Amino acid sequence: MTTILPTSEEDPALSVVRFTSELSWADAGPEVAEPQVSRLCTEAQECMVMARWFDLVSLMLTSADVILSKVSEKDLECIFTVICNVVTKSESPDEALEMAKLISAKITQQPSDKPALRLKILFNLYNLLENPYSRFFVYLSALNLAINGKVTEHVIPSFKKIESFLKEWNIGVSDQRQLFLTISNVLREHKSLAKESFKFLSKYLATFSGEDAYILSEAKEEAVRTIVEFVKAPDLFQCDLLDMPAVGQLEKDAKHALAYQLLKIFLTQRLDAYLEFQTANSTLLKGYGLVHEDCITKMRLISLVDLGSDESGRIPYSLIRDTLQINDEHVELWVVKAITAKLMDCKMDQMNQVVIVSRCTERVFGQQQWLTLRSKLATWRGNVANVISTIRANRIAEDGSQAVQGLVIR
């Protein structure tokens, strides 16, 4: 198989045009092929002389469909490296963006064919670009390619740098929405990353704050999906979805009001409310892909934590039994489960049949929770001030006593 090697006699871009055109017209015979190859090479030279870089890229991509199916991966990577390098020749950011769009469109056309190589080409293009928005566009194209080509494992590591990417790209709200939603779609392909998927879905919904009803309506389906992912995740117990307008609009929505009600149960109520809801809406829950037994398990843990949020910090075994609807012998088992899930810190007083809670996780953290925290901090501050005053008073007393002893000795 022929490999493209740039030489001092011919520009690499012209070598690619010559190679791809010869390959495309190979079956037509030399009498037909040679004039066509010569014509395409002449056009390429004109583009380079006149600095028409977009036209050059377009010309180089003309035979892309043919070369993608006929050449080896090594040659393909070499060819597209040369094509992608043309974007560095343009002094216009807009032209570079248009070239990036053109290359990205060609690369992502058949995502199931050599998807890993196609991703590599896109990331090579990304690194060659200087314009922040062009980089964002290519990155987003790479994410969609990863989803459609089922090679998402190659892009997931980059999500750790999303915050720094966002600062670099400086993209608008609309693009942020598209990015967050696409990342969530990548992560949902991996069950072990459900929590991360939920995080980016929440980021997506948060971008709708302050929008009018018409724009908010765009987020309805994803708001429902986010609710379902929260309820379904066995290790998610806290979120601020109820404070988001994109979710709040569902409360009075004819189609999705029950989804909002379900979320409210998991964030503000206890097991009995869920069981009542499930009895009336079992078909809906199955349609969401929710397993009743898993929901009961989660609601029991949530209900136990809710009991622990009482200011007394003491939960009788009997109250746990009745609230969680379990037998007496299972009370301590559920307390251990809550401790293991890091939902609460507590001690079990078996003699007095009571759980003494020192800390528990809040399901929501809104204004009421901030007020409670403020009160606790004020109390703590007062206690610290009292301790400091006591220490100072003791020091003064000790110093005075030592002074008196010194006088007696003299």
PDB file of N, CA and C in Angstrom, residues 116-178:
ATOM      1  N   ALA A 116     -12.400   4.789  15.981  1.00  0.00           N
ATOM      2  CA  ALA A 116     -11.269   5.242  16.808  1.00  0.00           C
ATOM      3  C   ALA A 116     -10.312   6.102  15.990  1.00  0.00           C
ATOM      4  N   LEU A 117     -10.063   5.701  14.741  1.00  0.00           N
ATOM      5  CA  LEU A 117      -9.189   6.488  13.876  1.00  0.00           C
ATOM      6  C   LEU A 117      -9.815   7.846  13.558  1.00  0.00           C
ATOM      7  N   ARG A 118     -11.106   7.844  13.314  1.00  0.00           N
ATOM      8  CA  ARG A 118     -11.801   9.100  13.023  1.00  0.00           C
ATOM      9  C   ARG A 118     -11.708  10.066  14.209  1.00  0.00           C
ATOM     10  N   LEU A 119     -11.833   9.514  15.411  1.00  0.00           N
ATOM     11  CA  LEU A 119     -11.678  10.340  16.610  1.00  0.00           C
ATOM     12  C   LEU A 119     -10.273  10.929  16.684  1.00  0.00           C
ATOM     13  N   LYS A 120      -9.296  10.106  16.383  1.00  0.00           N
ATOM     14  CA  LYS A 120      -7.902  10.555  16.420  1.00  0.00           C
ATOM     15  C   LYS A 120      -7.685  11.706  15.445  1.00  0.00           C
ATOM     16  N   ILE A 121      -8.288  11.607  14.275  1.00  0.00           N
ATOM     17  CA  ILE A 121      -8.164  12.667  13.269  1.00  0.00           C
ATOM     18  C   ILE A 121      -8.801  13.959  13.781  1.00  0.00           C
ATOM     19  N   LEU A 122      -9.978  13.841  14.401  1.00  0.00           N
ATOM     20  CA  LEU A 122     -10.659  15.032  14.917  1.00  0.00           C
ATOM     21  C   LEU A 122      -9.856  15.705  16.028  1.00  0.00           C
ATOM     22  N   PHE A 123      -9.267  14.909  16.903  1.00  0.00           N
ATOM     23  CA  PHE A 123      -8.478  15.503  17.985  1.00  0.00           C
ATOM     24  C   PHE A 123      -7.185  16.113  17.452  1.00  0.00           C
ATOM     25  N   ASN A 124      -6.653  15.554  16.376  1.00  0.00           N
ATOM     26  CA  ASN A 124      -5.503  16.162  15.715  1.00  0.00           C
ATOM     27  C   ASN A 124      -5.898  17.525  15.150  1.00  0.00           C
ATOM     28  N   LEU A 125      -7.078  17.577  14.537  1.00  0.00           N
ATOM     29  CA  LEU A 125      -7.603  18.844  14.016  1.00  0.00           C
ATOM     30  C   LEU A 125      -7.795  19.845  15.155  1.00  0.00           C
ATOM     31  N   TYR A 126      -8.349  19.379  16.259  1.00  0.00           N
ATOM     32  CA  TYR A 126      -8.578  20.231  17.436  1.00  0.00           C
ATOM     33  C   TYR A 126      -7.273  20.909  17.874  1.00  0.00           C
ATOM     34  N   ASN A 127      -6.214  20.130  17.944  1.00  0.00           N
ATOM     35  CA  ASN A 127      -4.932  20.658  18.421  1.00  0.00           C
ATOM     36  C   ASN A 127      -4.287  21.634  17.434  1.00  0.00           C
ATOM     37  N   LEU A 128      -4.674  21.563  16.185  1.00  0.00           N
ATOM     38  CA  LEU A 128      -4.120  22.470  15.176  1.00  0.00           C
ATOM     39  C   LEU A 128      -4.830  23.823  15.164  1.00  0.00           C
ATOM     40  N   LEU A 129      -6.030  23.866  15.709  1.00  0.00           N
ATOM     41  CA  LEU A 129      -6.826  25.088  15.677  1.00  0.00           C
ATOM     42  C   LEU A 129      -6.425  26.043  16.800  1.00  0.00           C
ATOM     43  N   GLU A 130      -6.486  27.325  16.521  1.00  0.00           N
ATOM     44  CA  GLU A 130      -6.184  28.345  17.518  1.00  0.00           C
ATOM     45  C   GLU A 130      -7.433  29.054  18.013  1.00  0.00           C
ATOM     46  N   ASN A 131      -8.427  29.181  17.147  1.00  0.00           N
ATOM     47  CA  ASN A 131      -9.658  29.872  17.530  1.00  0.00           C
ATOM     48  C   ASN A 131     -10.453  29.046  18.537  1.00  0.00           C
ATOM     49  N   PRO A 132     -10.794  29.608  19.709  1.00  0.00           N
ATOM     50  CA  PRO A 132     -11.488  28.857  20.760  1.00  0.00           C
ATOM     51  C   PRO A 132     -12.805  28.231  20.302  1.00  0.00           C
ATOM     52  N   TYR A 133     -13.606  29.004  19.546  1.00  0.00           N
ATOM     53  CA  TYR A 133     -14.897  28.453  19.141  1.00  0.00           C
ATOM     54  C   TYR A 133     -14.728  27.316  18.150  1.00  0.00           C
ATOM     55  N   SER A 134     -13.741  27.392  17.287  1.00  0.00           N
ATOM     56  CA  SER A 134     -13.476  26.307  16.349  1.00  0.00           C
ATOM     57  C   SER A 134     -13.114  25.036  17.113  1.00  0.00           C
ATOM     58  N   ARG A 135     -12.334  25.212  18.154  1.00  0.00           N
ATOM     59  CA  ARG A 135     -11.963  24.063  18.989  1.00  0.00           C
ATOM     60  C   ARG A 135     -13.202  23.440  19.624  1.00  0.00           C
ATOM     61  N   PHE A 136     -14.078  24.300  20.154  1.00  0.00           N
ATOM     62  CA  PHE A 136     -15.313  23.790  20.749  1.00  0.00           C
ATOM     63  C   PHE A 136     -16.125  22.999  19.738  1.00  0.00           C
ATOM     64  N   PHE A 137     -16.263  23.516  18.527  1.00  0.00           N
ATOM     65  CA  PHE A 137     -17.052  22.842  17.494  1.00  0.00           C
ATOM     66  C   PHE A 137     -16.493  21.453  17.192  1.00  0.00           C
ATOM     67  N   VAL A 138     -15.174  21.360  17.042  1.00  0.00           N
ATOM     68  CA  VAL A 138     -14.549  20.069  16.726  1.00  0.00           C
ATOM     69  C   VAL A 138     -14.690  19.105  17.903  1.00  0.00           C
ATOM     70  N   TYR A 139     -14.552  19.620  19.131  1.00  0.00           N
ATOM     71  CA  TYR A 139     -14.696  18.770  20.319  1.00  0.00           C
ATOM     72  C   TYR A 139     -16.106  18.184  20.393  1.00  0.00           C
ATOM     73  N   LEU A 140     -17.100  19.026  20.135  1.00  0.00           N
ATOM     74  CA  LEU A 140     -18.482  18.556  20.158  1.00  0.00           C
ATOM     75  C   LEU A 140     -18.719  17.515  19.064  1.00  0.00           C
ATOM     76  N   SER A 141     -18.122  17.717  17.902  1.00  0.00           N
ATOM     77  CA  SER A 141     -18.230  16.743  16.815  1.00  0.00           C
ATOM     78  C   SER A 141     -17.616  15.411  17.237  1.00  0.00           C
ATOM     79  N   ALA A 142     -16.508  15.486  17.965  1.00  0.00           N
ATOM     80  CA  ALA A 142     -15.839  14.266  18.442  1.00  0.00           C
ATOM     81  C   ALA A 142     -16.719  13.503  19.431  1.00  0.00           C
ATOM     82  N   LEU A 143     -17.422  14.235  20.293  1.00  0.00           N
ATOM     83  CA  LEU A 143     -18.319  13.585  21.256  1.00  0.00           C
ATOM     84  C   LEU A 143     -19.449  12.844  20.542  1.00  0.00           C
ATOM     85  N   ASN A 144     -20.048  13.503  19.560  1.00  0.00           N
ATOM     86  CA  ASN A 144     -21.135  12.865  18.808  1.00  0.00           C
ATOM     87  C   ASN A 144     -20.630  11.661  18.020  1.00  0.00           C
ATOM     88  N   LEU A 145     -19.426  11.762  17.487  1.00  0.00           N
ATOM     89  CA  LEU A 145     -18.827  10.630  16.783  1.00  0.00           C
ATOM     90  C   LEU A 145     -18.601   9.463  17.738  1.00  0.00           C
ATOM     91  N   ALA A 146     -18.144   9.773  18.942  1.00  0.00           N
ATOM     92  CA  ALA A 146     -17.900   8.728  19.942  1.00  0.00           C
ATOM     93  C   ALA A 146     -19.195   7.994  20.310  1.00  0.00           C
ATOM     94  N   ILE A 147     -20.288   8.754  20.413  1.00  0.00           N
ATOM     95  CA  ILE A 147     -21.584   8.138  20.736  1.00  0.00           C
ATOM     96  C   ILE A 147     -22.045   7.248  19.589  1.00  0.00           C
ATOM     97  N   ASN A 148     -22.054   7.790  18.378  1.00  0.00           N
ATOM     98  CA  ASN A 148     -22.562   7.046  17.226  1.00  0.00           C
ATOM     99  C   ASN A 148     -21.653   5.888  16.824  1.00  0.00           C
ATOM    100  N   GLY A 149     -20.345   6.056  17.077  1.00  0.00           N
ATOM    101  CA  GLY A 149     -19.405   4.989  16.740  1.00  0.00           C
ATOM    102  C   GLY A 149     -19.157   4.022  17.878  1.00  0.00           C
ATOM    103  N   LYS A 150     -19.815   4.280  19.023  1.00  0.00           N
ATOM    104  CA  LYS A 150     -19.711   3.415  20.212  1.00  0.00           C
ATOM    105  C   LYS A 150     -18.261   3.283  20.686  1.00  0.00           C
ATOM    106  N   VAL A 151     -17.570   4.410  20.745  1.00  0.00           N
ATOM    107  CA  VAL A 151     -16.199   4.423  21.277  1.00  0.00           C
ATOM    108  C   VAL A 151     -16.077   5.531  22.335  1.00  0.00           C
ATOM    109  N   THR A 152     -17.088   5.634  23.167  1.00  0.00           N
ATOM    110  CA  THR A 152     -17.135   6.717  24.154  1.00  0.00           C
ATOM    111  C   THR A 152     -16.002   6.642  25.175  1.00  0.00           C
ATOM    112  N   GLU A 153     -15.436   5.451  25.358  1.00  0.00           N
ATOM    113  CA  GLU A 153     -14.359   5.312  26.345  1.00  0.00           C
ATOM    114  C   GLU A 153     -13.145   6.178  25.985  1.00  0.00           C
ATOM    115  N   HIS A 154     -13.030   6.563  24.729  1.00  0.00           N
ATOM    116  CA  HIS A 154     -11.887   7.374  24.303  1.00  0.00           C
ATOM    117  C   HIS A 154     -12.047   8.853  24.666  1.00  0.00           C
ATOM    118  N   VAL A 155     -13.262   9.306  24.910  1.00  0.00           N
ATOM    119  CA  VAL A 155     -13.472  10.736  25.185  1.00  0.00           C
ATOM    120  C   VAL A 155     -13.767  11.022  26.656  1.00  0.00           C
ATOM    121  N   ILE A 156     -14.180  10.010  27.407  1.00  0.00           N
ATOM    122  CA  ILE A 156     -14.564  10.218  28.809  1.00  0.00           C
ATOM    123  C   ILE A 156     -13.446  10.847  29.648  1.00  0.00           C
ATOM    124  N   PRO A 157     -12.177  10.425  29.490  1.00  0.00           N
ATOM    125  CA  PRO A 157     -11.119  11.051  30.305  1.00  0.00           C
ATOM    126  C   PRO A 157     -11.022  12.567  30.143  1.00  0.00           C
ATOM    127  N   SER A 158     -11.424  13.086  29.002  1.00  0.00           N
ATOM    128  CA  SER A 158     -11.331  14.534  28.770  1.00  0.00           C
ATOM    129  C   SER A 158     -12.340  15.330  29.589  1.00  0.00           C
ATOM    130  N   PHE A 159     -13.359  14.663  30.128  1.00  0.00           N
ATOM    131  CA  PHE A 159     -14.399  15.379  30.866  1.00  0.00           C
ATOM    132  C   PHE A 159     -13.864  15.986  32.165  1.00  0.00           C
ATOM    133  N   LYS A 160     -12.739  15.466  32.637  1.00  0.00           N
ATOM    134  CA  LYS A 160     -12.150  16.024  33.849  1.00  0.00           C
ATOM    135  C   LYS A 160     -11.662  17.455  33.625  1.00  0.00           C
ATOM    136  N   LYS A 161     -11.448  17.810  32.359  1.00  0.00           N
ATOM    137  CA  LYS A 161     -10.924  19.137  32.039  1.00  0.00           C
ATOM    138  C   LYS A 161     -12.003  20.096  31.518  1.00  0.00           C
ATOM    139  N   ILE A 162     -13.261  19.701  31.632  1.00  0.00           N
ATOM    140  CA  ILE A 162     -14.334  20.504  31.050  1.00  0.00           C
ATOM    141  C   ILE A 162     -14.357  21.931  31.584  1.00  0.00           C
ATOM    142  N   GLU A 163     -14.136  22.100  32.867  1.00  0.00           N
ATOM    143  CA  GLU A 163     -14.182  23.452  33.435  1.00  0.00           C
ATOM    144  C   GLU A 163     -13.115  24.352  32.811  1.00  0.00           C
ATOM    145  N   SER A 164     -11.917  23.824  32.633  1.00  0.00           N
ATOM    146  CA  SER A 164     -10.860  24.624  32.005  1.00  0.00           C
ATOM    147  C   SER A 164     -11.161  24.841  30.522  1.00  0.00           C
ATOM    148  N   PHE A 165     -11.769  23.841  29.878  1.00  0.00           N
ATOM    149  CA  PHE A 165     -12.178  24.009  28.474  1.00  0.00           C
ATOM    150  C   PHE A 165     -13.182  25.147  28.337  1.00  0.00           C
ATOM    151  N   LEU A 166     -14.142  25.182  29.244  1.00  0.00           N
ATOM    152  CA  LEU A 166     -15.182  26.215  29.184  1.00  0.00           C
ATOM    153  C   LEU A 166     -14.582  27.614  29.312  1.00  0.00           C
ATOM    154  N   LYS A 167     -13.586  27.747  30.179  1.00  0.00           N
ATOM    155  CA  LYS A 167     -12.924  29.051  30.322  1.00  0.00           C
ATOM    156  C   LYS A 167     -12.196  29.423  29.040  1.00  0.00           C
ATOM    157  N   GLU A 168     -11.597  28.420  28.417  1.00  0.00           N
ATOM    158  CA  GLU A 168     -10.853  28.677  27.182  1.00  0.00           C
ATOM    159  C   GLU A 168     -11.791  29.010  26.025  1.00  0.00           C
ATOM    160  N   TRP A 169     -12.861  28.237  25.886  1.00  0.00           N
ATOM    161  CA  TRP A 169     -13.763  28.416  24.746  1.00  0.00           C
ATOM    162  C   TRP A 169     -14.632  29.661  24.876  1.00  0.00           C
ATOM    163  N   ASN A 170     -15.034  29.978  26.134  1.00  0.00           N
ATOM    164  CA  ASN A 170     -15.876  31.151  26.380  1.00  0.00           C
ATOM    165  C   ASN A 170     -17.136  31.127  25.510  1.00  0.00           C
ATOM    166  N   ILE A 171     -17.826  29.999  25.529  1.00  0.00           N
ATOM    167  CA  ILE A 171     -19.005  29.824  24.676  1.00  0.00           C
ATOM    168  C   ILE A 171     -20.270  30.345  25.354  1.00  0.00           C
ATOM    169  N   GLY A 172     -21.296  30.604  24.561  1.00  0.00           N
ATOM    170  CA  GLY A 172     -22.560  31.123  25.060  1.00  0.00           C
ATOM    171  C   GLY A 172     -23.419  30.044  25.711  1.00  0.00           C
ATOM    172  N   VAL A 173     -24.546  30.468  26.250  1.00  0.00           N
ATOM    173  CA  VAL A 173     -25.441  29.560  26.981  1.00  0.00           C
ATOM    174  C   VAL A 173     -25.961  28.438  26.087  1.00  0.00           C
ATOM    175  N   SER A 174     -26.354  28.776  24.879  1.00  0.00           N
ATOM    176  CA  SER A 174     -26.892  27.771  23.966  1.00  0.00           C
ATOM    177  C   SER A 174     -25.880  26.661  23.681  1.00  0.00           C
ATOM    178  N   ASP A 175     -24.631  27.041  23.464  1.00  0.00           N
ATOM    179  CA  ASP A 175     -23.585  26.048  23.219  1.00  0.00           C
ATOM    180  C   ASP A 175     -23.278  25.245  24.480  1.00  0.00           C
ATOM    181  N   GLN A 176     -23.343  25.895  25.632  1.00  0.00           N
ATOM    182  CA  GLN A 176     -23.131  25.184  26.889  1.00  0.00           C
ATOM    183  C   GLN A 176     -24.189  24.105  27.069  1.00  0.00           C
ATOM    184  N   ARG A 177     -25.432  24.441  26.745  1.00  0.00           N
ATOM    185  CA  ARG A 177     -26.504  23.449  26.851  1.00  0.00           C
ATOM    186  C   ARG A 177     -26.206  22.231  25.985  1.00  0.00           C
ATOM    187  N   GLN A 178     -25.829  22.512  24.750  1.00  0.00           N
ATOM    188  CA  GLN A 178     -25.545  21.426  23.817  1.00  0.00           C
ATOM    189  C   GLN A 178     -24.383  20.570  24.320  1.00  0.00           C
TER     190      GLN A 178
END
